[in-house]
Amino acid sequence: MGLAVGLLLIVLLMALACLAFLITAIVFVVVGANQKKKGGKGTLGKVGIGLLMVPLLVLLCIGGTVIWRKVMIKCVADEWRFTSINAGEGSAVRNMLRSVLVSIDDGDMETFKREFTLDIRNDRHFDDVVDDFFDELDDLDVELDPDEFLADWGESMFFDTDHYHGKYRYDIGYVYDAQIDGQTYYIYVRVCTRDDQYRNGIGLEQFIVCTEDKIDELYEIIEDDDADIYLDVL
């Protein structure tokens, strides 16, 4: 919330500054035009034209940024890859979980795959693992409602941070559970939200869906830090 308010304030201040430049420029152009009519040099008019370029350049920059975001940022992980904003420990994993579950429900395979780190997506077995995962979800025959899993903040299972000469890396893992149709289901989400030295490692690292009778197996995977199991239904 604080970040959103801060960004909104910055946008408002920029808008007010542009408006002030625009009004001042128009006044200068009008005054300069009147000066020329009276035989003056119209210097203020030239200054006004120069001032008009400032808000135009700002608008061009904003427009370019919007277009760039449309092209580059298509999922939660892209926000982490292409911006330097600190994603936050708890909210980052929650945002990722919601995005992944929504993409599963919508059948949006492109977004689902894009959330994973580039290293994982480059695994030659990745597409087969994703296909197997969706087949296993179909066999599970349950709707994984993000609101059910995000009813609380989950259980923190993993947190690692590195800091070297101003370069940061954040690695976070949480377990969420939900009661659905009288059964308890668990989801483990592990993400790298920031890596200033290696962008290919940013994104979803592990996503595991687990039934109640397999919870011990899930915790064993987490404790063993088994990175080879990056997507599974237990």
Coordinates of N, CA and C in Angstrom, one line a residue:
M1 N 0.8 -1.2 0.0 CA 0.0 0.0 0.0 C 0.9 1.2 0.0
G2 N 1.9 1.3 0.8 CA 2.8 2.4 0.9 C 3.5 2.7 -0.4
L3 N 3.9 1.7 -1.1 CA 4.6 1.8 -2.4 C 3.6 2.4 -3.4
A4 N 2.3 1.9 -3.4 CA 1.3 2.4 -4.4 C 1.0 3.9 -4.1
V5 N 0.9 4.2 -2.8 CA 0.6 5.6 -2.5 C 1.8 6.5 -2.9
G6 N 3.0 6.0 -2.7 CA 4.2 6.8 -3.1 C 4.3 7.0 -4.6
L7 N 4.0 6.0 -5.4 CA 4.0 6.1 -6.8 C 2.9 7.1 -7.3
L8 N 1.7 7.0 -6.6 CA 0.6 7.9 -7.0 C 1.0 9.4 -6.7
L9 N 1.7 9.6 -5.6 CA 2.1 11.0 -5.3 C 3.1 11.5 -6.3
I10 N 4.0 10.6 -6.7 CA 5.0 11.0 -7.7 C 4.4 11.4 -9.0
V11 N 3.4 10.5 -9.4 CA 2.7 10.8 -10.7 C 1.9 12.1 -10.6
L12 N 1.3 12.4 -9.4 CA 0.5 13.6 -9.2 C 1.4 14.8 -9.3
L13 N 2.6 14.7 -8.6 CA 3.6 15.8 -8.6 C 4.1 16.1 -10.0
M14 N 4.3 15.0 -10.8 CA 4.8 15.2 -12.2 C 3.7 15.8 -13.0
A15 N 2.4 15.5 -12.8 CA 1.3 16.0 -13.5 C 1.2 17.5 -13.2
L16 N 1.3 17.9 -11.9 CA 1.2 19.3 -11.5 C 2.4 20.1 -12.1
A17 N 3.6 19.5 -12.1 CA 4.7 20.2 -12.7 C 4.5 20.5 -14.2
C18 N 4.0 19.4 -14.9 CA 3.8 19.6 -16.3 C 2.7 20.6 -16.6
L19 N 1.7 20.6 -15.8 CA 0.6 21.6 -15.9 C 1.1 23.0 -15.7
A20 N 2.0 23.2 -14.7 CA 2.6 24.5 -14.4 C 3.5 25.0 -15.6
F21 N 4.3 24.0 -16.1 CA 5.1 24.4 -17.3 C 4.2 24.8 -18.5
L22 N 3.1 24.0 -18.7 CA 2.2 24.3 -19.8 C 1.6 25.6 -19.7
I23 N 1.1 25.9 -18.5 CA 0.4 27.2 -18.3 C 1.4 28.4 -18.5
T24 N 2.6 28.2 -17.9 CA 3.6 29.3 -18.0 C 4.0 29.4 -19.5
A25 N 4.2 28.3 -20.2 CA 4.6 28.4 -21.6 C 3.6 29.1 -22.5
I26 N 2.3 28.8 -22.2 CA 1.2 29.4 -23.0 C 1.2 30.9 -22.8
V27 N 1.4 31.3 -21.5 CA 1.4 32.7 -21.1 C 2.5 33.4 -21.8
F28 N 3.7 32.8 -21.8 CA 4.9 33.4 -22.4 C 4.7 33.5 -23.9
V29 N 4.1 32.5 -24.6 CA 3.9 32.5 -26.0 C 2.9 33.7 -26.4
V30 N 1.9 33.8 -25.6 CA 0.9 34.9 -25.8 C 1.5 36.3 -25.6
V31 N 2.3 36.4 -24.5 CA 2.9 37.7 -24.3 C 4.0 38.0 -25.3
G32 N 4.7 37.0 -25.7 CA 5.7 37.2 -26.8 C 5.1 37.6 -28.1
A33 N 4.0 37.0 -28.4 CA 3.3 37.3 -29.7 C 2.8 38.8 -29.7
N34 N 2.3 39.2 -28.5 CA 1.9 40.6 -28.4 C 3.1 41.6 -28.5
Q35 N 4.2 41.1 -27.9 CA 5.5 42.0 -28.0 C 5.9 42.1 -29.5
K36 N 5.8 41.1 -30.3 CA 6.2 41.1 -31.7 C 5.3 42.1 -32.5
K37 N 4.0 42.0 -32.1 CA 3.0 42.9 -32.8 C 3.4 44.4 -32.5
K38 N 3.9 44.6 -31.4 CA 4.3 46.0 -31.0 C 5.7 46.3 -31.4
G39 N 6.3 45.5 -32.2 CA 7.7 45.8 -32.7 C 8.8 45.2 -31.8
G40 N 8.4 44.4 -30.8 CA 9.5 43.9 -30.0 C 10.1 42.6 -30.6
K41 N 11.0 42.1 -29.8 CA 11.7 40.8 -30.3 C 10.9 39.6 -30.1
G42 N 10.0 39.7 -29.1 CA 9.2 38.5 -28.8 C 10.0 37.4 -28.1
T43 N 10.9 37.8 -27.3 CA 11.8 36.8 -26.6 C 11.0 35.9 -25.7
L44 N 10.0 36.4 -25.0 CA 9.2 35.6 -24.1 C 8.5 34.5 -24.9
G45 N 8.1 34.8 -26.2 CA 7.5 33.8 -27.0 C 8.4 32.6 -27.3
K46 N 9.7 32.9 -27.5 CA 10.7 31.8 -27.8 C 10.9 31.0 -26.5
V47 N 11.0 31.7 -25.4 CA 11.1 31.0 -24.1 C 9.9 30.1 -23.9
G48 N 8.7 30.6 -24.2 CA 7.5 29.8 -24.0 C 7.5 28.6 -24.9
I49 N 8.0 28.7 -26.1 CA 8.1 27.5 -27.0 C 9.0 26.5 -26.4
G50 N 10.1 27.0 -25.8 CA 11.1 26.1 -25.2 C 10.5 25.3 -24.0
L51 N 9.7 26.1 -23.2 CA 9.0 25.5 -22.1 C 8.0 24.5 -22.5
L52 N 7.3 24.7 -23.6 CA 6.3 23.7 -24.1 C 7.0 22.4 -24.4
M53 N 8.3 22.4 -24.7 CA 8.9 21.1 -25.0 C 9.1 20.2 -23.8
V54 N 9.1 20.8 -22.6 CA 9.3 20.1 -21.3 C 8.2 19.1 -21.1
P55 N 6.9 19.6 -21.0 CA 5.8 18.6 -20.8 C 5.7 17.6 -22.0
L56 N 6.0 18.1 -23.2 CA 5.9 17.1 -24.3 C 6.9 16.0 -24.2
L57 N 8.1 16.3 -23.7 CA 9.2 15.3 -23.5 C 8.7 14.4 -22.4
V58 N 8.1 14.9 -21.3 CA 7.7 14.1 -20.2 C 6.6 13.1 -20.7
L59 N 5.6 13.6 -21.5 CA 4.6 12.8 -22.1 C 5.2 11.7 -22.9
L60 N 6.2 12.0 -23.7 CA 6.8 11.0 -24.6 C 7.5 9.9 -23.7
C61 N 8.2 10.4 -22.7 CA 8.8 9.4 -21.8 C 7.8 8.5 -21.1
I62 N 6.7 9.1 -20.6 CA 5.6 8.3 -20.0 C 5.0 7.3 -21.0
G63 N 4.7 7.8 -22.2 CA 4.2 6.9 -23.3 C 5.1 5.8 -23.6
G64 N 6.4 6.1 -23.7 CA 7.4 5.1 -24.0 C 7.5 4.0 -22.9
T65 N 7.4 4.5 -21.6 CA 7.4 3.6 -20.5 C 6.2 2.6 -20.5
V66 N 5.0 3.2 -20.8 CA 3.8 2.4 -20.9 C 3.9 1.3 -22.0
I67 N 4.4 1.7 -23.2 CA 4.6 0.8 -24.3 C 5.6 -0.3 -23.9
W68 N 6.7 0.1 -23.3 CA 7.7 -0.8 -22.9 C 7.2 -1.9 -21.9
R69 N 6.4 -1.4 -20.9 CA 5.8 -2.3 -19.9 C 4.8 -3.3 -20.6
K70 N 4.1 -2.8 -21.6 CA 3.1 -3.7 -22.3 C 3.9 -4.8 -23.0
V71 N 5.0 -4.5 -23.6 CA 5.8 -5.4 -24.3 C 6.6 -6.4 -23.4
M72 N 7.2 -5.9 -22.3 CA 8.1 -6.7 -21.5 C 7.4 -7.3 -20.3
I73 N 6.5 -6.7 -19.7 CA 5.9 -7.2 -18.4 C 4.5 -7.8 -18.7
K74 N 4.5 -9.1 -18.6 CA 3.3 -9.9 -18.9 C 2.9 -10.7 -17.7
C75 N 3.6 -10.7 -16.6 CA 3.3 -11.6 -15.5 C 4.0 -11.0 -14.2
V76 N 3.7 -11.6 -13.1 CA 4.3 -11.1 -11.8 C 5.8 -11.2 -11.9
A77 N 6.3 -12.3 -12.4 CA 7.8 -12.5 -12.4 C 8.5 -11.4 -13.2
D78 N 7.8 -11.0 -14.3 CA 8.4 -10.0 -15.2 C 8.5 -8.7 -14.4
E79 N 7.6 -8.4 -13.5 CA 7.7 -7.2 -12.6 C 9.0 -7.2 -11.9
W80 N 9.4 -8.4 -11.4 CA 10.7 -8.6 -10.6 C 11.9 -8.5 -11.5
R81 N 11.7 -9.1 -12.7 CA 12.9 -9.1 -13.6 C 13.3 -7.7 -14.2
F82 N 12.3 -6.9 -14.5 CA 12.5 -5.7 -15.2 C 12.3 -4.4 -14.4
T83 N 12.1 -4.5 -13.1 CA 12.0 -3.3 -12.3 C 12.9 -3.6 -11.1
S84 N 13.4 -2.6 -10.4 CA 14.2 -2.7 -9.3 C 13.4 -2.5 -8.0
I85 N 12.1 -2.5 -8.1 CA 11.3 -2.3 -6.9 C 11.4 -3.6 -6.0
N86 N 11.6 -3.4 -4.7 CA 11.6 -4.6 -3.8 C 10.2 -5.2 -3.7
A87 N 10.1 -6.5 -4.1 CA 8.8 -7.1 -4.1 C 8.2 -7.4 -2.8
G88 N 9.0 -7.4 -1.7 CA 8.4 -7.7 -0.4 C 8.4 -9.1 -0.1
E89 N 8.6 -9.5 1.1 CA 8.7 -11.0 1.5 C 7.4 -11.7 1.3
G90 N 6.4 -11.3 2.1 CA 5.1 -12.0 2.1 C 4.3 -11.8 0.9
S91 N 4.1 -10.5 0.5 CA 3.2 -10.1 -0.6 C 3.7 -10.7 -1.9
A92 N 5.0 -10.8 -2.1 CA 5.5 -11.3 -3.4 C 5.1 -12.7 -3.7
V93 N 5.2 -13.6 -2.7 CA 4.8 -15.0 -2.8 C 3.3 -15.1 -3.0
R94 N 2.5 -14.3 -2.3 CA 1.1 -14.3 -2.4 C 0.6 -13.8 -3.8
N95 N 1.3 -12.8 -4.3 CA 1.0 -12.3 -5.7 C 1.3 -13.4 -6.7
M96 N 2.4 -14.1 -6.5 CA 2.8 -15.2 -7.4 C 1.7 -16.3 -7.4
L97 N 1.4 -16.7 -6.2 CA 0.4 -17.8 -6.0 C -0.9 -17.5 -6.7
R98 N -1.4 -16.2 -6.5 CA -2.7 -15.8 -7.1 C -2.5 -15.9 -8.7
S99 N -1.4 -15.3 -9.2 CA -1.2 -15.3 -10.6 C -1.2 -16.7 -11.2
V100 N -0.5 -17.6 -10.5 CA -0.3 -19.0 -11.0 C -1.7 -19.7 -11.0
L101 N -2.4 -19.6 -9.9 CA -3.7 -20.3 -9.8 C -4.7 -19.7 -10.8
V102 N -4.7 -18.4 -11.0 CA -5.6 -17.8 -12.0 C -5.3 -18.3 -13.4
S103 N -4.0 -18.3 -13.7 CA -3.6 -18.8 -15.0 C -4.0 -20.3 -15.2
I104 N -3.9 -21.1 -14.2 CA -4.3 -22.5 -14.3 C -5.8 -22.5 -14.6
D105 N -6.6 -21.7 -13.8 CA -8.0 -21.7 -14.0 C -8.4 -21.2 -15.3
D106 N -7.7 -20.2 -15.9 CA -8.0 -19.7 -17.2 C -7.4 -20.5 -18.3
G107 N -6.6 -21.5 -18.0 CA -5.9 -22.2 -19.1 C -4.9 -21.4 -19.8
D108 N -4.4 -20.3 -19.1 CA -3.4 -19.4 -19.7 C -2.0 -20.0 -19.6
M109 N -1.7 -20.9 -20.5 CA -0.4 -21.7 -20.4 C 0.8 -20.7 -20.5
E110 N 0.7 -19.7 -21.4 CA 1.8 -18.8 -21.6 C 2.2 -18.1 -20.4
T111 N 1.2 -17.5 -19.6 CA 1.5 -16.8 -18.4 C 2.1 -17.8 -17.4
F112 N 1.4 -19.0 -17.3 CA 1.9 -20.0 -16.3 C 3.3 -20.3 -16.5
K113 N 3.7 -20.6 -17.7 CA 5.1 -20.9 -18.0 C 6.1 -19.7 -17.8
R114 N 5.6 -18.5 -18.1 CA 6.5 -17.4 -18.0 C 6.8 -17.0 -16.6
E115 N 6.0 -17.4 -15.6 CA 6.2 -17.1 -14.2 C 7.5 -17.8 -13.7
F116 N 7.9 -18.9 -14.3 CA 9.1 -19.7 -13.9 C 10.3 -19.0 -14.3
T117 N 11.4 -19.2 -13.6 CA 12.7 -18.7 -14.0 C 13.1 -19.1 -15.4
L118 N 13.9 -18.3 -16.0 CA 14.4 -18.7 -17.4 C 15.2 -19.9 -17.3
D119 N 16.0 -20.1 -16.2 CA 16.8 -21.4 -16.1 C 15.9 -22.6 -16.2
I120 N 14.7 -22.5 -15.5 CA 13.8 -23.7 -15.4 C 13.1 -23.8 -16.8
R121 N 12.7 -22.7 -17.4 CA 12.1 -22.8 -18.7 C 13.0 -23.3 -19.8
N122 N 14.3 -23.2 -19.6 CA 15.3 -23.7 -20.5 C 15.6 -25.2 -20.3
D123 N 15.0 -25.8 -19.3 CA 15.2 -27.2 -19.1 C 14.5 -27.9 -20.2
R124 N 15.1 -28.9 -20.9 CA 14.6 -29.5 -22.1 C 13.4 -30.4 -21.7
H125 N 13.2 -30.7 -20.5 CA 12.0 -31.5 -20.1 C 10.8 -30.6 -19.6
F126 N 11.0 -29.2 -19.6 CA 10.1 -28.3 -19.0 C 8.6 -28.5 -19.5
D127 N 8.5 -28.5 -20.8 CA 7.1 -28.6 -21.4 C 6.5 -29.9 -21.0
D128 N 7.3 -31.0 -21.0 CA 6.7 -32.3 -20.6 C 6.3 -32.3 -19.1
V129 N 7.1 -31.6 -18.3 CA 6.8 -31.5 -16.9 C 5.5 -30.8 -16.7
V130 N 5.3 -29.7 -17.4 CA 4.1 -28.9 -17.3 C 2.9 -29.7 -17.8
D131 N 3.0 -30.4 -18.9 CA 1.9 -31.2 -19.4 C 1.5 -32.3 -18.3
D132 N 2.5 -32.9 -17.7 CA 2.3 -33.9 -16.7 C 1.6 -33.3 -15.5
F133 N 2.0 -32.1 -15.1 CA 1.4 -31.4 -14.0 C -0.1 -31.2 -14.2
F134 N -0.4 -30.7 -15.4 CA -1.8 -30.4 -15.6 C -2.6 -31.7 -15.7
D135 N -2.1 -32.8 -16.2 CA -2.8 -34.1 -16.2 C -3.0 -34.5 -14.8
E136 N -2.0 -34.3 -13.9 CA -2.2 -34.8 -12.5 C -3.2 -33.9 -11.8
L137 N -3.3 -32.6 -12.1 CA -4.3 -31.7 -11.6 C -5.7 -32.2 -12.0
D138 N -5.8 -32.6 -13.3 CA -7.1 -33.1 -13.7 C -7.5 -34.3 -13.0
D139 N -6.5 -35.2 -12.7 CA -6.8 -36.4 -11.9 C -7.2 -36.1 -10.5
L140 N -6.6 -35.0 -9.9 CA -7.0 -34.5 -8.6 C -8.4 -34.0 -8.5
D141 N -8.9 -33.5 -9.6 CA -10.3 -33.0 -9.8 C -10.7 -32.1 -8.6
V142 N -10.0 -31.0 -8.5 CA -10.4 -30.0 -7.4 C -10.1 -28.6 -8.0
E143 N -10.9 -27.7 -7.6 CA -10.7 -26.3 -8.0 C -9.8 -25.6 -7.0
L144 N -8.7 -25.2 -7.4 CA -7.7 -24.5 -6.5 C -8.0 -23.0 -6.4
D145 N -8.9 -22.6 -5.6 CA -9.4 -21.2 -5.5 C -8.3 -20.4 -4.8
P146 N -7.7 -19.4 -5.4 CA -6.7 -18.6 -4.8 C -7.2 -17.9 -3.5
D147 N -8.5 -17.5 -3.5 CA -9.0 -16.8 -2.3 C -9.0 -17.8 -1.1
E148 N -9.2 -19.1 -1.3 CA -9.2 -20.0 -0.2 C -7.8 -20.2 0.4
F149 N -6.8 -20.3 -0.5 CA -5.4 -20.4 -0.1 C -4.8 -19.2 0.5
L150 N -5.3 -18.0 0.1 CA -4.8 -16.7 0.5 C -5.6 -16.1 1.7
A151 N -6.4 -17.0 2.3 CA -7.2 -16.5 3.4 C -6.3 -16.1 4.6
D152 N -5.1 -16.7 4.7 CA -4.1 -16.3 5.7 C -2.8 -16.1 5.0
W153 N -1.7 -15.8 5.8 CA -0.4 -15.4 5.2 C 0.5 -16.6 5.0
G154 N 0.0 -17.8 5.2 CA 0.8 -19.0 5.0 C 1.9 -19.2 6.0
E155 N 2.7 -20.3 5.8 CA 3.8 -20.6 6.7 C 5.1 -20.4 6.0
S156 N 5.9 -19.6 6.6 CA 7.2 -19.3 6.0 C 8.1 -20.5 6.1
M157 N 8.6 -21.1 5.0 CA 9.5 -22.3 5.1 C 10.9 -22.0 4.6
F158 N 11.1 -20.9 3.9 CA 12.4 -20.7 3.4 C 12.7 -19.2 3.1
F159 N 13.8 -18.7 3.6 CA 14.2 -17.4 3.3 C 15.7 -17.3 3.2
D160 N 16.2 -16.8 2.1 CA 17.6 -16.6 2.0 C 17.9 -15.3 1.2
T161 N 18.8 -14.5 1.8 CA 19.2 -13.3 1.1 C 20.7 -13.2 1.1
D162 N 21.2 -12.7 -0.1 CA 22.6 -12.4 -0.3 C 22.8 -11.0 -0.6
H163 N 23.9 -10.4 -0.1 CA 24.2 -9.0 -0.3 C 25.7 -8.9 -0.5
Y164 N 26.1 -8.5 -1.8 CA 27.5 -8.4 -2.1 C 27.8 -7.2 -2.9
H165 N 28.5 -6.2 -2.3 CA 28.9 -5.0 -2.9 C 27.7 -4.3 -3.6
G166 N 26.6 -4.2 -2.8 CA 25.4 -3.5 -3.4 C 24.5 -4.3 -4.3
K167 N 24.9 -5.6 -4.5 CA 24.1 -6.5 -5.3 C 23.3 -7.4 -4.3
Y168 N 22.0 -7.6 -4.6 CA 21.1 -8.3 -3.7 C 20.5 -9.5 -4.4
R169 N 20.1 -10.5 -3.6 CA 19.3 -11.7 -4.1 C 18.4 -12.1 -2.9
Y170 N 17.1 -12.3 -3.3 CA 16.1 -12.7 -2.3 C 15.5 -14.0 -2.8
D171 N 15.4 -15.0 -1.9 CA 14.8 -16.3 -2.2 C 13.8 -16.6 -1.1
I172 N 12.6 -16.9 -1.4 CA 11.5 -17.0 -0.4 C 10.6 -18.2 -0.7
G173 N 10.2 -18.9 0.3 CA 9.3 -20.0 0.1 C 8.2 -20.1 1.2
Y174 N 7.0 -20.3 0.8 CA 5.8 -20.4 1.7 C 5.0 -21.6 1.4
V175 N 4.4 -22.2 2.5 CA 3.3 -23.2 2.3 C 2.0 -22.6 2.7
Y176 N 1.0 -22.8 1.8 CA -0.4 -22.4 2.0 C -1.3 -23.6 2.1
D177 N -2.3 -23.5 2.8 CA -3.3 -24.6 2.9 C -4.7 -24.1 2.8
A178 N -5.6 -25.0 2.3 CA -7.0 -24.6 2.2 C -7.9 -25.8 2.4
Q179 N -9.1 -25.6 3.0 CA -10.1 -26.7 3.1 C -11.0 -26.5 1.9
I180 N -11.0 -27.6 1.0 CA -11.9 -27.6 -0.2 C -12.6 -28.9 -0.2
D181 N -13.9 -28.8 -0.2 CA -14.8 -30.0 -0.3 C -14.4 -31.0 0.8
G182 N -14.2 -30.5 2.0 CA -13.9 -31.3 3.1 C -12.5 -31.9 3.2
Q183 N -11.7 -31.6 2.2 CA -10.3 -32.0 2.2 C -9.3 -30.9 2.4
T184 N -8.1 -31.2 3.0 CA -7.1 -30.2 3.1 C -6.1 -30.3 2.0
Y185 N -5.8 -29.2 1.3 CA -4.8 -29.2 0.2 C -3.7 -28.2 0.6
Y186 N -2.5 -28.5 0.2 CA -1.4 -27.6 0.5 C -0.7 -27.2 -0.9
I187 N -0.2 -26.0 -0.8 CA 0.6 -25.5 -2.0 C 1.9 -24.9 -1.5
Y188 N 3.0 -25.4 -2.0 CA 4.3 -24.8 -1.7 C 4.8 -23.9 -2.9
V189 N 5.1 -22.6 -2.6 CA 5.5 -21.7 -3.6 C 6.9 -21.1 -3.1
R190 N 7.9 -21.3 -4.0 CA 9.2 -20.7 -3.7 C 9.6 -19.8 -4.9
V191 N 10.0 -18.6 -4.6 CA 10.3 -17.7 -5.7 C 11.6 -16.9 -5.4
C192 N 12.3 -16.5 -6.4 CA 13.4 -15.6 -6.3 C 12.8 -14.2 -6.8
T193 N 12.7 -13.3 -5.9 CA 12.1 -12.0 -6.3 C 13.2 -11.0 -6.8
R194 N 14.4 -11.2 -6.5 CA 15.4 -10.3 -7.0 C 16.8 -10.9 -7.0
D195 N 17.5 -10.7 -8.1 CA 18.9 -11.1 -8.2 C 19.6 -10.1 -9.2
D196 N 20.4 -9.2 -8.5 CA 21.0 -8.2 -9.3 C 22.1 -8.6 -10.2
Q197 N 22.6 -9.9 -10.0 CA 23.7 -10.3 -10.8 C 23.3 -11.4 -11.8
Y198 N 22.1 -12.0 -11.6 CA 21.7 -13.1 -12.5 C 20.2 -13.1 -12.7
R199 N 19.8 -12.4 -13.7 CA 18.3 -12.2 -14.0 C 17.6 -13.5 -14.4
N200 N 18.4 -14.5 -15.0 CA 17.7 -15.7 -15.4 C 17.2 -16.6 -14.2
G201 N 17.7 -16.2 -13.0 CA 17.2 -17.0 -11.8 C 16.0 -16.3 -11.1
I202 N 15.5 -15.2 -11.7 CA 14.4 -14.5 -11.0 C 13.1 -15.1 -11.5
G203 N 12.2 -15.4 -10.6 CA 10.8 -15.9 -10.9 C 10.5 -17.1 -10.0
L204 N 9.5 -17.9 -10.5 CA 9.0 -19.0 -9.8 C 10.0 -20.2 -9.8
E205 N 10.4 -20.7 -8.7 CA 11.4 -21.8 -8.6 C 10.8 -23.1 -8.3
Q206 N 9.7 -23.1 -7.5 CA 9.0 -24.3 -7.1 C 7.5 -24.1 -6.9
F207 N 6.7 -25.0 -7.5 CA 5.3 -24.9 -7.3 C 4.8 -26.3 -7.1
I208 N 4.4 -26.7 -5.9 CA 4.0 -28.1 -5.6 C 2.7 -28.1 -4.9
V209 N 1.7 -28.8 -5.5 CA 0.4 -29.0 -4.9 C 0.4 -30.4 -4.2
C210 N -0.2 -30.4 -3.0 CA 0.0 -31.6 -2.1 C -1.4 -31.9 -1.4
T211 N -1.7 -33.1 -1.4 CA -2.9 -33.6 -0.6 C -2.4 -33.8 0.9
E212 N -3.4 -33.9 1.8 CA -3.0 -34.0 3.2 C -2.2 -35.3 3.5
D213 N -2.5 -36.4 2.8 CA -1.7 -37.6 3.1 C -0.3 -37.6 2.6
K214 N 0.1 -36.5 1.8 CA 1.4 -36.5 1.3 C 2.2 -35.3 1.9
I215 N 1.7 -34.7 3.0 CA 2.3 -33.5 3.5 C 3.7 -33.8 4.0
D216 N 4.0 -35.0 4.6 CA 5.3 -35.3 5.0 C 6.3 -35.3 3.9
E217 N 5.8 -35.8 2.7 CA 6.7 -35.9 1.5 C 7.0 -34.5 1.0
L218 N 6.0 -33.6 1.2 CA 6.3 -32.2 0.8 C 7.3 -31.5 1.6
Y219 N 7.2 -31.7 3.0 CA 8.2 -31.1 3.9 C 9.6 -31.7 3.7
E220 N 9.6 -33.0 3.3 CA 10.9 -33.6 3.0 C 11.6 -33.0 1.8
I221 N 10.8 -32.7 0.8 CA 11.3 -32.0 -0.4 C 11.9 -30.6 -0.1
I222 N 11.1 -29.9 0.8 CA 11.5 -28.6 1.2 C 12.8 -28.6 2.0
E223 N 12.9 -29.6 3.0 CA 14.0 -29.7 3.8 C 15.3 -30.1 3.1
D224 N 15.1 -31.0 2.1 CA 16.2 -31.5 1.3 C 16.6 -30.4 0.2
D225 N 15.8 -29.4 0.1 CA 16.1 -28.3 -0.9 C 16.3 -28.9 -2.3
D226 N 15.4 -29.8 -2.7 CA 15.5 -30.5 -3.9 C 14.9 -29.7 -5.1
A227 N 15.9 -28.9 -5.7 CA 15.5 -28.0 -6.7 C 15.1 -28.7 -8.0
D228 N 15.4 -30.0 -8.2 CA 15.0 -30.7 -9.4 C 13.5 -30.9 -9.5
I229 N 12.8 -30.9 -8.3 CA 11.3 -31.0 -8.3 C 10.8 -29.6 -8.3
Y230 N 10.6 -29.0 -9.4 CA 10.2 -27.6 -9.5 C 8.7 -27.5 -9.8
L231 N 8.0 -28.6 -10.2 CA 6.6 -28.5 -10.4 C 6.1 -29.9 -10.3
D232 N 5.1 -30.1 -9.4 CA 4.6 -31.5 -9.1 C 3.3 -31.4 -8.4
V233 N 2.5 -32.5 -8.5 CA 1.3 -32.8 -7.6 C 1.6 -34.0 -6.8
L234 N 1.6 -33.9 -5.5 CA 1.9 -35.1 -4.7 C 0.7 -35.8 -4.2

